[in-house]
């Protein structure tokens, strides 16, 4: 990719949300969205366009983080469904949306990018960023243990 | 899950598209969509609600197939972007959408579930199912080799 593409990339220039956790490969952020108060994103640190541009070990590491975020959101909120998506049509820098969904939220059963069925989602309390970070670290440690056990 | 949930599930009762390839874990199908002629889905064979309900090795195996489909669609069509998504709001049975996107297609830059910007996508030729199957098998073999090398 060109340096101008990197310079113009919103996810290279800014965190893309409130930082929850990060390592050398990726960061987890919370996206401010009043209808989806614990909408999270897992964002690759470096500018890469598609998942298939990553080596398999990094694909796996990144998806382990995505599924750890999914586990934490399920544990914290018991949503009716989790939605996962990686588009990048406007910002072609690998990032995953992880969204807890409820049957009475604004767009359900549509994806949150589809037609809304309700004026807004019911208010839902969310945990603090510190709490989310603590739970995520637990889930990531558990995932790393399972990975090590499976590799033995 | 209850047996009535399985009986009512569209992806337990039918292939969910034209079969391209399958194994014990999942199947790859082509979805008939005139705007997105090589829209593929990777569908788990058994009825499981969320990715985080699967053991890590099956999560990895399934994502390897998703990324192999992505690689094949990029190789065959050179799309402007690949979109990946797992929702299941209406059919809560793990399945991944893998969609090649072009800047002049019906919804771009929106997801295909969003507002359309054009009446329809320009016509695009697609390869035969046999050709897609052959390319997918090559990509899956390559992914398996890379996985074995990384595990050594």
GROMACS .gro file of C-alpha atoms in nm:
model
  304
    1UNK     CA    1   0.000   0.000   0.000
    2UNK     CA    2   0.112   0.358  -0.049
    3UNK     CA    3   0.213   0.587   0.237
    4UNK     CA    4  -0.066   0.827   0.127
    5UNK     CA    5  -0.321   0.545   0.185
    6UNK     CA    6  -0.183   0.498   0.538
    7UNK     CA    7  -0.181   0.874   0.603
    8UNK     CA    8  -0.544   0.900   0.491
    9UNK     CA    9  -0.658   0.599   0.697
   10UNK     CA   10  -0.877   0.686   0.992
   11UNK     CA   11  -0.771   0.371   1.180
   12UNK     CA   12  -0.400   0.449   1.130
   13UNK     CA   13  -0.448   0.806   1.252
   14UNK     CA   14  -0.677   0.747   1.551
   15UNK     CA   15  -0.771   0.468   1.796
   16UNK     CA   16  -1.120   0.429   1.641
   17UNK     CA   17  -1.297   0.427   1.979
   18UNK     CA   18  -1.224   0.414   2.350
   19UNK     CA   19  -0.927   0.184   2.409
   20UNK     CA   20  -1.005  -0.127   2.616
   21UNK     CA   21  -0.697  -0.340   2.552
   22UNK     CA   22  -0.412  -0.370   2.303
   23UNK     CA   23  -0.104  -0.567   2.210
   24UNK     CA   24   0.144  -0.560   1.919
   25UNK     CA   25  -0.110  -0.716   1.679
   26UNK     CA   26  -0.440  -0.546   1.757
   27UNK     CA   27  -0.645  -0.326   1.984
   28UNK     CA   28  -0.997  -0.358   2.125
   29UNK     CA   29  -1.207  -0.042   2.144
   30UNK     CA   30  -1.560   0.053   2.244
   31UNK     CA   31  -1.753   0.245   1.984
   32UNK     CA   32  -1.975   0.528   2.110
   33UNK     CA   33  -2.322   0.429   1.978
   34UNK     CA   34  -2.629   0.515   2.182
   35UNK     CA   35  -2.833   0.232   2.026
   36UNK     CA   36  -2.556  -0.024   2.078
   37UNK     CA   37  -2.380   0.081   2.398
   38UNK     CA   38  -2.128  -0.203   2.408
   39UNK     CA   39  -2.048  -0.219   2.039
   40UNK     CA   40  -1.679  -0.318   2.029
   41UNK     CA   41  -1.423  -0.325   1.752
   42UNK     CA   42  -1.107  -0.533   1.719
   43UNK     CA   43  -0.868  -0.334   1.502
   44UNK     CA   44  -0.540  -0.456   1.352
   45UNK     CA   45  -0.259  -0.220   1.456
   46UNK     CA   46  -0.098  -0.206   1.113
   47UNK     CA   47  -0.260  -0.111   0.784
   48UNK     CA   48  -0.363  -0.434   0.608
   49UNK     CA   49  -0.653  -0.452   0.367
   50UNK     CA   50  -0.794  -0.806   0.392
   51UNK     CA   51  -0.781  -1.097   0.638
   52UNK     CA   52  -0.627  -1.313   0.363
   53UNK     CA   53  -0.333  -1.068   0.345
   54UNK     CA   54  -0.232  -1.182   0.696
   55UNK     CA   55  -0.023  -1.494   0.766
   56UNK     CA   56  -0.232  -1.778   0.919
   57UNK     CA   57  -0.086  -1.737   1.269
   58UNK     CA   58  -0.195  -1.370   1.276
   59UNK     CA   59  -0.538  -1.458   1.135
   60UNK     CA   60  -0.576  -1.704   1.423
   61UNK     CA   61  -0.447  -1.462   1.687
   62UNK     CA   62  -0.679  -1.188   1.568
   63UNK     CA   63  -0.983  -1.417   1.560
   64UNK     CA   64  -0.897  -1.541   1.911
   65UNK     CA   65  -0.932  -1.181   2.028
   66UNK     CA   66  -1.260  -1.137   1.833
   67UNK     CA   67  -1.406  -1.452   1.989
   68UNK     CA   68  -1.278  -1.352   2.335
   69UNK     CA   69  -1.462  -1.019   2.300
   70UNK     CA   70  -1.771  -1.214   2.191
   71UNK     CA   71  -1.744  -1.440   2.500
   72UNK     CA   72  -1.707  -1.142   2.733
   73UNK     CA   73  -2.006  -0.957   2.586
   74UNK     CA   74  -2.217  -1.272   2.617
   75UNK     CA   75  -2.104  -1.323   2.976
   76UNK     CA   76  -2.167  -0.960   3.075
   77UNK     CA   77  -2.497  -0.896   2.898
   78UNK     CA   78  -2.656  -1.225   2.781
   79UNK     CA   79  -2.762  -1.072   2.448
   80UNK     CA   80  -3.004  -1.255   2.217
   81UNK     CA   81  -2.735  -1.276   1.948
   82UNK     CA   82  -2.383  -1.165   1.867
   83UNK     CA   83  -2.310  -1.010   1.529
   84UNK     CA   84  -1.958  -1.019   1.381
   85UNK     CA   85  -1.850  -0.836   1.066
   86UNK     CA   86  -1.542  -0.721   0.878
   87UNK     CA   87  -1.624  -0.488   0.587
   88UNK     CA   88  -1.374  -0.206   0.537
   89UNK     CA   89  -1.548  -0.062   0.230
   90UNK     CA   90  -1.486   0.292   0.353
   91UNK     CA   91  -1.182   0.223   0.573
   92UNK     CA   92  -0.990  -0.066   0.415
   93UNK     CA   93  -0.789  -0.146   0.727
   94UNK     CA   94  -0.872  -0.481   0.890
   95UNK     CA   95  -1.120  -0.426   1.175
   96UNK     CA   96  -1.393  -0.645   1.322
   97UNK     CA   97  -1.725  -0.526   1.457
   98UNK     CA   98  -1.851  -0.726   1.758
   99UNK     CA   99  -2.206  -0.625   1.848
  100UNK     CA  100  -2.440  -0.763   2.114
  101UNK     CA  101  -2.794  -0.768   1.977
  102UNK     CA  102  -3.137  -0.790   2.140
  103UNK     CA  103  -3.470  -0.871   1.979
  104UNK     CA  104  -3.602  -0.528   2.083
  105UNK     CA  105  -3.305  -0.322   1.962
  106UNK     CA  106  -3.336  -0.059   1.693
  107UNK     CA  107  -3.264  -0.276   1.385
  108UNK     CA  108  -3.332  -0.634   1.498
  109UNK     CA  109  -3.351  -0.874   1.316
  110UNK     CA  110  -3.168  -0.665   1.055
  111UNK     CA  111  -2.796  -0.603   1.083
  112UNK     CA  112  -2.729  -0.264   1.245
  113UNK     CA  113  -2.642  -0.130   0.899
  114UNK     CA  114  -2.989  -0.221   0.766
  115UNK     CA  115  -3.330  -0.062   0.793
  116UNK     CA  116  -3.433   0.031   1.148
  117UNK     CA  117  -3.756  -0.120   1.280
  118UNK     CA  118  -3.772   0.100   1.592
  119UNK     CA  119  -3.696   0.463   1.669
  120UNK     CA  120  -3.422   0.368   1.912
  121UNK     CA  121  -3.296   0.079   2.123
  122UNK     CA  122  -3.417   0.049   2.486
  123UNK     CA  123  -3.163   0.196   2.730
  124UNK     CA  124  -2.919  -0.065   2.861
  125UNK     CA  125  -2.658  -0.018   3.130
  126UNK     CA  126  -2.303  -0.102   3.037
  127UNK     CA  127  -2.010  -0.190   3.258
  128UNK     CA  128  -1.711   0.042   3.305
  129UNK     CA  129  -1.421   0.021   3.062
  130UNK     CA  130  -1.204  -0.110   3.347
  131UNK     CA  131  -1.453  -0.392   3.414
  132UNK     CA  132  -1.468  -0.476   3.042
  133UNK     CA  133  -1.086  -0.474   3.028
  134UNK     CA  134  -1.060  -0.707   3.332
  135UNK     CA  135  -1.311  -0.955   3.186
  136UNK     CA  136  -1.141  -0.943   2.847
  137UNK     CA  137  -0.802  -1.019   3.002
  138UNK     CA  138  -0.951  -1.320   3.179
  139UNK     CA  139  -1.104  -1.445   2.853
  140UNK     CA  140  -0.780  -1.387   2.660
  141UNK     CA  141  -0.578  -1.576   2.923
  142UNK     CA  142  -0.826  -1.864   2.907
  143UNK     CA  143  -0.810  -1.867   2.525
  144UNK     CA  144  -0.427  -1.869   2.538
  145UNK     CA  145  -0.433  -2.164   2.783
  146UNK     CA  146  -0.673  -2.359   2.560
  147UNK     CA  147  -0.452  -2.282   2.258
  148UNK     CA  148  -0.141  -2.406   2.442
  149UNK     CA  149  -0.321  -2.723   2.552
  150UNK     CA  150  -0.441  -2.791   2.196
  151UNK     CA  151  -0.085  -2.738   2.064
  152UNK     CA  152   0.075  -2.989   2.305
  153UNK     CA  153  -3.085  -2.628   2.203
  154UNK     CA  154  -3.425  -2.796   2.166
  155UNK     CA  155  -3.508  -3.039   1.885
  156UNK     CA  156  -3.788  -2.802   1.776
  157UNK     CA  157  -3.527  -2.529   1.721
  158UNK     CA  158  -3.329  -2.765   1.498
  159UNK     CA  159  -3.643  -2.875   1.312
  160UNK     CA  160  -3.737  -2.513   1.246
  161UNK     CA  161  -3.387  -2.414   1.133
  162UNK     CA  162  -3.358  -2.340   0.761
  163UNK     CA  163  -2.987  -2.429   0.760
  164UNK     CA  164  -3.052  -2.766   0.927
  165UNK     CA  165  -3.330  -2.849   0.681
  166UNK     CA  166  -3.167  -2.731   0.355
  167UNK     CA  167  -2.818  -2.669   0.208
  168UNK     CA  168  -2.873  -2.288   0.207
  169UNK     CA  169  -2.742  -2.246  -0.148
  170UNK     CA  170  -2.570  -2.440  -0.426
  171UNK     CA  171  -2.318  -2.677  -0.271
  172UNK     CA  172  -1.955  -2.608  -0.367
  173UNK     CA  173  -1.767  -2.816  -0.109
  174UNK     CA  174  -1.825  -2.980   0.228
  175UNK     CA  175  -1.664  -3.181   0.504
  176UNK     CA  176  -1.774  -3.304   0.847
  177UNK     CA  177  -1.749  -2.955   1.000
  178UNK     CA  178  -1.893  -2.721   0.738
  179UNK     CA  179  -2.013  -2.665   0.384
  180UNK     CA  180  -1.949  -2.389   0.130
  181UNK     CA  181  -2.242  -2.279  -0.083
  182UNK     CA  182  -2.310  -2.016  -0.348
  183UNK     CA  183  -2.605  -1.792  -0.277
  184UNK     CA  184  -2.826  -1.699  -0.573
  185UNK     CA  185  -2.815  -1.315  -0.574
  186UNK     CA  186  -2.829  -1.128  -0.904
  187UNK     CA  187  -2.650  -0.823  -0.757
  188UNK     CA  188  -2.377  -1.034  -0.595
  189UNK     CA  189  -2.326  -1.331  -0.828
  190UNK     CA  190  -2.049  -1.498  -0.632
  191UNK     CA  191  -2.182  -1.437  -0.282
  192UNK     CA  192  -2.071  -1.746  -0.086
  193UNK     CA  193  -2.160  -1.881   0.255
  194UNK     CA  194  -1.965  -2.107   0.487
  195UNK     CA  195  -2.219  -2.293   0.698
  196UNK     CA  196  -2.150  -2.509   1.004
  197UNK     CA  197  -2.301  -2.854   0.949
  198UNK     CA  198  -2.445  -2.884   1.300
  199UNK     CA  199  -2.678  -2.644   1.476
  200UNK     CA  200  -2.466  -2.413   1.693
  201UNK     CA  201  -2.569  -2.060   1.780
  202UNK     CA  202  -2.247  -1.860   1.826
  203UNK     CA  203  -1.880  -1.891   1.728
  204UNK     CA  204  -1.788  -1.886   2.099
  205UNK     CA  205  -1.998  -2.202   2.149
  206UNK     CA  206  -1.743  -2.391   1.937
  207UNK     CA  207  -1.417  -2.534   2.075
  208UNK     CA  208  -1.109  -2.334   1.962
  209UNK     CA  209  -0.991  -2.598   1.712
  210UNK     CA  210  -1.328  -2.587   1.533
  211UNK     CA  211  -1.331  -2.205   1.539
  212UNK     CA  212  -0.989  -2.215   1.369
  213UNK     CA  213  -1.090  -2.481   1.116
  214UNK     CA  214  -1.405  -2.291   1.023
  215UNK     CA  215  -1.221  -1.960   0.984
  216UNK     CA  216  -0.957  -2.133   0.770
  217UNK     CA  217  -1.238  -2.225   0.530
  218UNK     CA  218  -1.381  -1.870   0.542
  219UNK     CA  219  -1.039  -1.720   0.461
  220UNK     CA  220  -0.979  -1.982   0.188
  221UNK     CA  221  -1.308  -1.878   0.024
  222UNK     CA  222  -1.198  -1.514   0.057
  223UNK     CA  223  -0.862  -1.597  -0.112
  224UNK     CA  224  -1.032  -1.780  -0.397
  225UNK     CA  225  -1.282  -1.501  -0.463
  226UNK     CA  226  -0.997  -1.246  -0.465
  227UNK     CA  227  -0.794  -1.465  -0.702
  228UNK     CA  228  -1.086  -1.526  -0.939
  229UNK     CA  229  -1.240  -1.177  -0.949
  230UNK     CA  230  -1.001  -0.916  -0.803
  231UNK     CA  231  -1.286  -0.737  -0.620
  232UNK     CA  232  -1.232  -0.394  -0.464
  233UNK     CA  233  -1.306  -0.540  -0.119
  234UNK     CA  234  -1.417  -0.857   0.056
  235UNK     CA  235  -1.694  -0.839   0.317
  236UNK     CA  236  -1.723  -1.103   0.589
  237UNK     CA  237  -2.011  -1.132   0.833
  238UNK     CA  238  -2.174  -1.372   1.079
  239UNK     CA  239  -2.512  -1.248   1.207
  240UNK     CA  240  -2.772  -1.523   1.251
  241UNK     CA  241  -3.040  -1.290   1.387
  242UNK     CA  242  -3.305  -1.471   1.184
  243UNK     CA  243  -3.132  -1.808   1.151
  244UNK     CA  244  -2.923  -1.859   1.466
  245UNK     CA  245  -2.707  -2.135   1.314
  246UNK     CA  246  -2.341  -2.039   1.262
  247UNK     CA  247  -2.290  -1.928   0.900
  248UNK     CA  248  -2.048  -1.681   0.742
  249UNK     CA  249  -2.122  -1.454   0.448
  250UNK     CA  250  -1.824  -1.402   0.214
  251UNK     CA  251  -1.904  -1.134  -0.044
  252UNK     CA  252  -1.682  -0.985  -0.316
  253UNK     CA  253  -1.760  -0.612  -0.347
  254UNK     CA  254  -1.696  -0.354  -0.617
  255UNK     CA  255  -1.710   0.023  -0.593
  256UNK     CA  256  -1.988   0.027  -0.856
  257UNK     CA  257  -2.204  -0.247  -0.704
  258UNK     CA  258  -2.558  -0.183  -0.582
  259UNK     CA  259  -2.483  -0.090  -0.220
  260UNK     CA  260  -2.116   0.014  -0.216
  261UNK     CA  261  -1.975   0.151   0.014
  262UNK     CA  262  -2.261   0.029   0.236
  263UNK     CA  263  -2.281  -0.334   0.345
  264UNK     CA  264  -2.516  -0.530   0.116
  265UNK     CA  265  -2.777  -0.516   0.395
  266UNK     CA  266  -2.772  -0.135   0.395
  267UNK     CA  267  -2.929   0.130   0.174
  268UNK     CA  268  -2.873   0.076  -0.198
  269UNK     CA  269  -2.701   0.359  -0.389
  270UNK     CA  270  -2.771   0.213  -0.736
  271UNK     CA  271  -3.064   0.033  -0.896
  272UNK     CA  272  -2.859  -0.280  -0.952
  273UNK     CA  273  -2.502  -0.404  -0.976
  274UNK     CA  274  -2.332  -0.415  -1.318
  275UNK     CA  275  -2.347  -0.765  -1.470
  276UNK     CA  276  -2.040  -0.972  -1.386
  277UNK     CA  277  -1.954  -1.315  -1.520
  278UNK     CA  278  -1.891  -1.585  -1.266
  279UNK     CA  279  -1.699  -1.910  -1.300
  280UNK     CA  280  -1.870  -2.250  -1.298
  281UNK     CA  281  -1.933  -2.423  -0.965
  282UNK     CA  282  -1.681  -2.690  -1.068
  283UNK     CA  283  -1.415  -2.423  -1.127
  284UNK     CA  284  -1.493  -2.259  -0.792
  285UNK     CA  285  -1.475  -2.601  -0.621
  286UNK     CA  286  -1.136  -2.678  -0.784
  287UNK     CA  287  -0.988  -2.343  -0.679
  288UNK     CA  288  -1.128  -2.379  -0.328
  289UNK     CA  289  -0.972  -2.724  -0.290
  290UNK     CA  290  -0.634  -2.583  -0.396
  291UNK     CA  291  -0.668  -2.301  -0.141
  292UNK     CA  292  -0.778  -2.540   0.136
  293UNK     CA  293  -0.483  -2.772   0.066
  294UNK     CA  294  -0.246  -2.476   0.076
  295UNK     CA  295  -0.400  -2.355   0.405
  296UNK     CA  296  -0.367  -2.707   0.554
  297UNK     CA  297   0.002  -2.719   0.450
  298UNK     CA  298   0.069  -2.378   0.606
  299UNK     CA  299  -0.110  -2.490   0.923
  300UNK     CA  300   0.101  -2.810   0.941
  301UNK     CA  301   0.421  -2.611   0.887
  302UNK     CA  302   0.325  -2.361   1.158
  303UNK     CA  303   0.248  -2.651   1.398
  304UNK     CA  304   0.588  -2.822   1.348
   0.00000   0.00000   0.00000
